[in-house]
Short mmCIF file of N, CA and C in Angstrom, two decimals:
data_model
loop_
_atom_site.label_atom_id
_atom_site.label_comp_id
_atom_site.label_asym_id
_atom_site.label_seq_id
_atom_site.Cartn_x
_atom_site.Cartn_y
_atom_site.Cartn_z
N MET U 1032 16.50 8.07 -19.20
CA MET U 1032 17.82 7.67 -18.72
C MET U 1032 17.63 6.79 -17.50
N THR U 1033 18.40 5.69 -17.40
CA THR U 1033 18.25 4.77 -16.29
C THR U 1033 19.51 4.72 -15.44
N ARG U 1034 19.86 5.88 -14.89
CA ARG U 1034 21.02 5.93 -14.00
C ARG U 1034 20.63 5.35 -12.66
N SER U 1035 21.61 4.78 -11.97
CA SER U 1035 21.33 4.30 -10.63
C SER U 1035 21.61 5.42 -9.63
N VAL U 1036 20.84 5.41 -8.56
CA VAL U 1036 21.05 6.32 -7.45
C VAL U 1036 22.01 5.60 -6.53
N GLU U 1037 22.95 6.31 -5.93
CA GLU U 1037 23.93 5.67 -5.07
C GLU U 1037 23.26 4.72 -4.09
N GLY U 1038 23.69 3.45 -4.10
CA GLY U 1038 23.13 2.45 -3.20
C GLY U 1038 21.91 1.75 -3.74
N LEU U 1039 21.37 2.21 -4.86
CA LEU U 1039 20.20 1.58 -5.46
C LEU U 1039 20.51 1.20 -6.91
N PRO U 1040 19.95 0.08 -7.36
CA PRO U 1040 20.09 -0.24 -8.79
C PRO U 1040 19.30 0.76 -9.63
N ALA U 1041 19.57 0.78 -10.91
CA ALA U 1041 18.80 1.62 -11.84
C ALA U 1041 17.33 1.20 -11.78
N PRO U 1042 16.41 2.10 -12.10
CA PRO U 1042 14.99 1.77 -12.03
C PRO U 1042 14.58 0.50 -12.77
N ASN U 1043 15.07 0.28 -13.98
CA ASN U 1043 14.70 -0.93 -14.72
C ASN U 1043 15.21 -2.19 -14.02
N GLU U 1044 16.34 -2.11 -13.34
CA GLU U 1044 16.87 -3.24 -12.60
C GLU U 1044 16.04 -3.49 -11.34
N ARG U 1045 15.52 -2.44 -10.73
CA ARG U 1045 14.65 -2.61 -9.56
C ARG U 1045 13.45 -3.45 -9.93
N ARG U 1046 12.85 -3.12 -11.07
CA ARG U 1046 11.68 -3.88 -11.52
C ARG U 1046 12.06 -5.31 -11.87
N ARG U 1047 13.19 -5.49 -12.56
CA ARG U 1047 13.63 -6.83 -12.94
C ARG U 1047 13.83 -7.70 -11.71
N LEU U 1048 14.46 -7.13 -10.68
CA LEU U 1048 14.68 -7.88 -9.44
C LEU U 1048 13.36 -8.31 -8.81
N ARG U 1049 12.41 -7.38 -8.76
CA ARG U 1049 11.11 -7.70 -8.16
C ARG U 1049 10.40 -8.79 -8.95
N GLU U 1050 10.37 -8.65 -10.26
CA GLU U 1050 9.67 -9.62 -11.09
C GLU U 1050 10.35 -10.99 -11.05
N ALA U 1051 11.68 -11.00 -11.06
CA ALA U 1051 12.41 -12.27 -11.01
C ALA U 1051 12.18 -12.99 -9.69
N ALA U 1052 11.97 -12.23 -8.62
CA ALA U 1052 11.68 -12.82 -7.31
C ALA U 1052 10.20 -13.14 -7.17
N GLU U 1053 9.42 -12.88 -8.25
CA GLU U 1053 7.99 -13.15 -8.28
C GLU U 1053 7.23 -12.42 -7.16
N LEU U 1054 7.60 -11.16 -6.97
CA LEU U 1054 6.94 -10.32 -5.98
C LEU U 1054 6.05 -9.31 -6.69
N THR U 1055 4.92 -9.00 -6.08
CA THR U 1055 4.02 -7.99 -6.63
C THR U 1055 4.44 -6.61 -6.12
N LEU U 1056 3.91 -5.59 -6.77
CA LEU U 1056 4.14 -4.22 -6.29
C LEU U 1056 3.62 -4.08 -4.86
N ASP U 1057 2.47 -4.68 -4.58
CA ASP U 1057 1.89 -4.61 -3.23
C ASP U 1057 2.80 -5.25 -2.19
N GLU U 1058 3.41 -6.38 -2.52
CA GLU U 1058 4.30 -7.05 -1.57
C GLU U 1058 5.52 -6.21 -1.24
N VAL U 1059 6.11 -5.62 -2.27
CA VAL U 1059 7.28 -4.76 -2.04
C VAL U 1059 6.86 -3.53 -1.25
N ALA U 1060 5.74 -2.95 -1.63
CA ALA U 1060 5.25 -1.75 -0.94
C ALA U 1060 5.02 -2.02 0.53
N THR U 1061 4.40 -3.14 0.85
CA THR U 1061 4.15 -3.50 2.25
C THR U 1061 5.45 -3.68 3.00
N ALA U 1062 6.42 -4.33 2.38
CA ALA U 1062 7.71 -4.57 3.03
C ALA U 1062 8.45 -3.27 3.32
N VAL U 1063 8.30 -2.29 2.43
CA VAL U 1063 9.03 -1.03 2.56
C VAL U 1063 8.23 0.01 3.35
N GLY U 1064 6.91 -0.15 3.35
CA GLY U 1064 6.06 0.78 4.08
C GLY U 1064 5.57 1.96 3.25
N VAL U 1065 5.32 1.70 1.97
CA VAL U 1065 4.81 2.73 1.07
C VAL U 1065 3.64 2.17 0.27
N ALA U 1066 3.04 2.98 -0.57
CA ALA U 1066 1.96 2.54 -1.45
C ALA U 1066 2.55 1.85 -2.69
N ALA U 1067 1.78 0.95 -3.27
CA ALA U 1067 2.22 0.26 -4.49
C ALA U 1067 2.51 1.27 -5.60
N ALA U 1068 1.74 2.33 -5.68
CA ALA U 1068 1.97 3.36 -6.70
C ALA U 1068 3.33 4.02 -6.52
N THR U 1069 3.80 4.10 -5.29
CA THR U 1069 5.12 4.68 -5.02
C THR U 1069 6.21 3.77 -5.57
N VAL U 1070 6.08 2.47 -5.34
CA VAL U 1070 7.06 1.52 -5.86
C VAL U 1070 7.05 1.58 -7.39
N ARG U 1071 5.87 1.66 -7.98
CA ARG U 1071 5.76 1.76 -9.44
C ARG U 1071 6.50 3.00 -9.95
N SER U 1072 6.36 4.10 -9.25
CA SER U 1072 7.07 5.34 -9.63
C SER U 1072 8.57 5.17 -9.51
N TRP U 1073 9.02 4.49 -8.46
CA TRP U 1073 10.45 4.26 -8.29
C TRP U 1073 11.00 3.36 -9.39
N GLU U 1074 10.22 2.34 -9.77
CA GLU U 1074 10.67 1.41 -10.81
C GLU U 1074 10.65 2.03 -12.20
N SER U 1075 9.80 3.01 -12.40
CA SER U 1075 9.74 3.66 -13.71
C SER U 1075 10.77 4.78 -13.83
N GLY U 1076 11.32 5.21 -12.69
CA GLY U 1076 12.28 6.31 -12.69
C GLY U 1076 11.61 7.67 -12.63
N ARG U 1077 10.28 7.68 -12.49
CA ARG U 1077 9.55 8.95 -12.41
C ARG U 1077 9.88 9.70 -11.13
N THR U 1078 10.03 8.93 -10.03
CA THR U 1078 10.45 9.53 -8.76
C THR U 1078 11.59 8.73 -8.18
N THR U 1079 12.26 9.30 -7.20
CA THR U 1079 13.40 8.64 -6.56
C THR U 1079 13.12 8.51 -5.06
N PRO U 1080 13.33 7.33 -4.50
CA PRO U 1080 13.11 7.19 -3.06
C PRO U 1080 14.09 8.06 -2.28
N ARG U 1081 13.59 8.60 -1.14
CA ARG U 1081 14.43 9.46 -0.31
C ARG U 1081 14.29 9.08 1.15
N GLY U 1082 15.28 9.49 1.92
CA GLY U 1082 15.24 9.34 3.37
C GLY U 1082 15.14 7.90 3.85
N ARG U 1083 14.34 7.70 4.89
CA ARG U 1083 14.22 6.36 5.49
C ARG U 1083 13.59 5.35 4.54
N LYS U 1084 12.68 5.81 3.69
CA LYS U 1084 12.06 4.89 2.72
C LYS U 1084 13.10 4.41 1.71
N ARG U 1085 14.00 5.31 1.32
CA ARG U 1085 15.08 4.93 0.40
C ARG U 1085 15.97 3.88 1.05
N ASP U 1086 16.31 4.09 2.32
CA ASP U 1086 17.15 3.14 3.04
C ASP U 1086 16.47 1.78 3.14
N ALA U 1087 15.18 1.79 3.47
CA ALA U 1087 14.43 0.54 3.58
C ALA U 1087 14.34 -0.17 2.23
N TYR U 1088 14.10 0.59 1.17
CA TYR U 1088 14.01 0.02 -0.18
C TYR U 1088 15.36 -0.55 -0.61
N ALA U 1089 16.44 0.16 -0.33
CA ALA U 1089 17.78 -0.31 -0.68
C ALA U 1089 18.10 -1.62 0.05
N ARG U 1090 17.75 -1.69 1.34
CA ARG U 1090 17.99 -2.93 2.09
C ARG U 1090 17.16 -4.07 1.52
N PHE U 1091 15.91 -3.78 1.19
CA PHE U 1091 15.04 -4.81 0.62
C PHE U 1091 15.61 -5.32 -0.70
N LEU U 1092 15.97 -4.42 -1.59
CA LEU U 1092 16.50 -4.82 -2.89
C LEU U 1092 17.84 -5.55 -2.77
N ALA U 1093 18.63 -5.19 -1.77
CA ALA U 1093 19.95 -5.82 -1.60
C ALA U 1093 19.82 -7.32 -1.37
N GLY U 1094 18.72 -7.76 -0.81
CA GLY U 1094 18.51 -9.18 -0.57
C GLY U 1094 18.01 -9.93 -1.79
N LEU U 1095 17.53 -9.24 -2.81
CA LEU U 1095 16.94 -9.91 -3.96
C LEU U 1095 17.93 -10.48 -4.96
N PRO U 1096 19.10 -9.89 -5.22
CA PRO U 1096 19.97 -10.46 -6.25
C PRO U 1096 20.33 -11.92 -6.01
N GLU U 1097 20.43 -12.33 -4.76
CA GLU U 1097 20.74 -13.72 -4.48
C GLU U 1097 19.59 -14.62 -4.91
N LEU U 1098 18.37 -14.10 -4.81
CA LEU U 1098 17.19 -14.87 -5.21
C LEU U 1098 16.93 -14.76 -6.70
N ALA U 1099 17.37 -13.67 -7.31
CA ALA U 1099 17.04 -13.40 -8.70
C ALA U 1099 18.27 -12.92 -9.46
N PRO U 1100 19.20 -13.81 -9.80
CA PRO U 1100 20.40 -13.39 -10.51
C PRO U 1100 20.06 -12.81 -11.87
N ALA U 1101 20.92 -11.96 -12.37
CA ALA U 1101 20.71 -11.34 -13.68
C ALA U 1101 20.67 -12.41 -14.76
N ALA U 1102 20.00 -12.10 -15.85
CA ALA U 1102 19.89 -13.03 -16.97
C ALA U 1102 21.27 -13.26 -17.58
N ASP U 1103 21.47 -14.48 -18.05
CA ASP U 1103 22.70 -14.78 -18.78
C ASP U 1103 22.34 -15.76 -19.89
N ALA U 1104 23.31 -16.39 -20.47
CA ALA U 1104 23.06 -17.26 -21.60
C ALA U 1104 22.34 -18.55 -21.22
N THR U 1105 22.17 -18.85 -19.94
CA THR U 1105 21.56 -20.11 -19.56
C THR U 1105 20.05 -20.08 -19.53
N GLY U 1106 19.43 -18.91 -19.58
CA GLY U 1106 17.98 -18.88 -19.58
C GLY U 1106 17.44 -17.52 -19.23
N PRO U 1107 16.12 -17.45 -19.04
CA PRO U 1107 15.48 -16.17 -18.74
C PRO U 1107 15.83 -15.69 -17.35
N PRO U 1108 15.61 -14.40 -17.04
CA PRO U 1108 15.94 -13.85 -15.73
C PRO U 1108 15.27 -14.61 -14.60
N GLY U 1109 16.05 -14.82 -13.55
CA GLY U 1109 15.50 -15.45 -12.36
C GLY U 1109 15.34 -16.95 -12.45
N ARG U 1110 15.71 -17.51 -13.54
CA ARG U 1110 15.56 -18.96 -13.71
C ARG U 1110 16.94 -19.56 -13.94
N ALA U 1111 17.29 -20.50 -13.11
CA ALA U 1111 18.57 -21.19 -13.28
C ALA U 1111 18.40 -22.26 -14.34
N ALA U 1112 19.48 -22.61 -14.99
CA ALA U 1112 19.42 -23.70 -15.95
C ALA U 1112 19.10 -24.97 -15.19
N PRO U 1113 18.29 -25.86 -15.79
CA PRO U 1113 17.96 -27.10 -15.09
C PRO U 1113 19.19 -27.93 -14.85
N PRO U 1114 19.25 -28.63 -13.70
CA PRO U 1114 20.43 -29.46 -13.43
C PRO U 1114 20.51 -30.62 -14.43
N ALA U 1115 21.70 -31.04 -14.72
CA ALA U 1115 21.90 -32.16 -15.61
C ALA U 1115 21.41 -33.43 -14.94
N SER U 1116 20.74 -34.28 -15.71
CA SER U 1116 20.26 -35.54 -15.16
C SER U 1116 21.39 -36.54 -15.10
N PRO U 1117 21.40 -37.40 -14.07
CA PRO U 1117 22.42 -38.44 -14.03
C PRO U 1117 22.31 -39.31 -15.27
N GLY U 1118 23.41 -39.61 -15.87
CA GLY U 1118 23.42 -40.47 -17.06
C GLY U 1118 22.94 -39.76 -18.31
N ALA U 1119 22.91 -38.45 -18.30
CA ALA U 1119 22.42 -37.70 -19.45
C ALA U 1119 23.48 -37.56 -20.54
N SER U 1120 24.57 -38.28 -20.43
CA SER U 1120 25.63 -38.16 -21.41
C SER U 1120 25.31 -38.89 -22.70
N GLY U 1121 24.17 -39.60 -22.74
CA GLY U 1121 23.81 -40.28 -23.97
C GLY U 1121 24.14 -41.77 -23.92
N ALA U 1122 24.89 -42.20 -22.92
CA ALA U 1122 25.23 -43.61 -22.80
C ALA U 1122 24.06 -44.35 -22.18
N SER U 1123 23.77 -45.59 -22.70
CA SER U 1123 22.68 -46.36 -22.13
C SER U 1123 23.18 -47.59 -21.46
#
């Protein structure tokens, strides 16, 4: 089950956000102050962050959606559709 904990996205969304922002487990772990294995456990839903680490992780993740929007019909997660080229309407 991938329920979200109040203030945190669901575990699968935590991983999606990290991957879309092109961050490693080690980078997130360093930013939050935990081991990479701990972040892996949080992303798998095996364990749930608590206390100050939970607060730090929630703050960290809160900044990622702007960098890594959810996937939609325009392309894969974290990738915006390429901008239209000037004169791309087919007219020469």
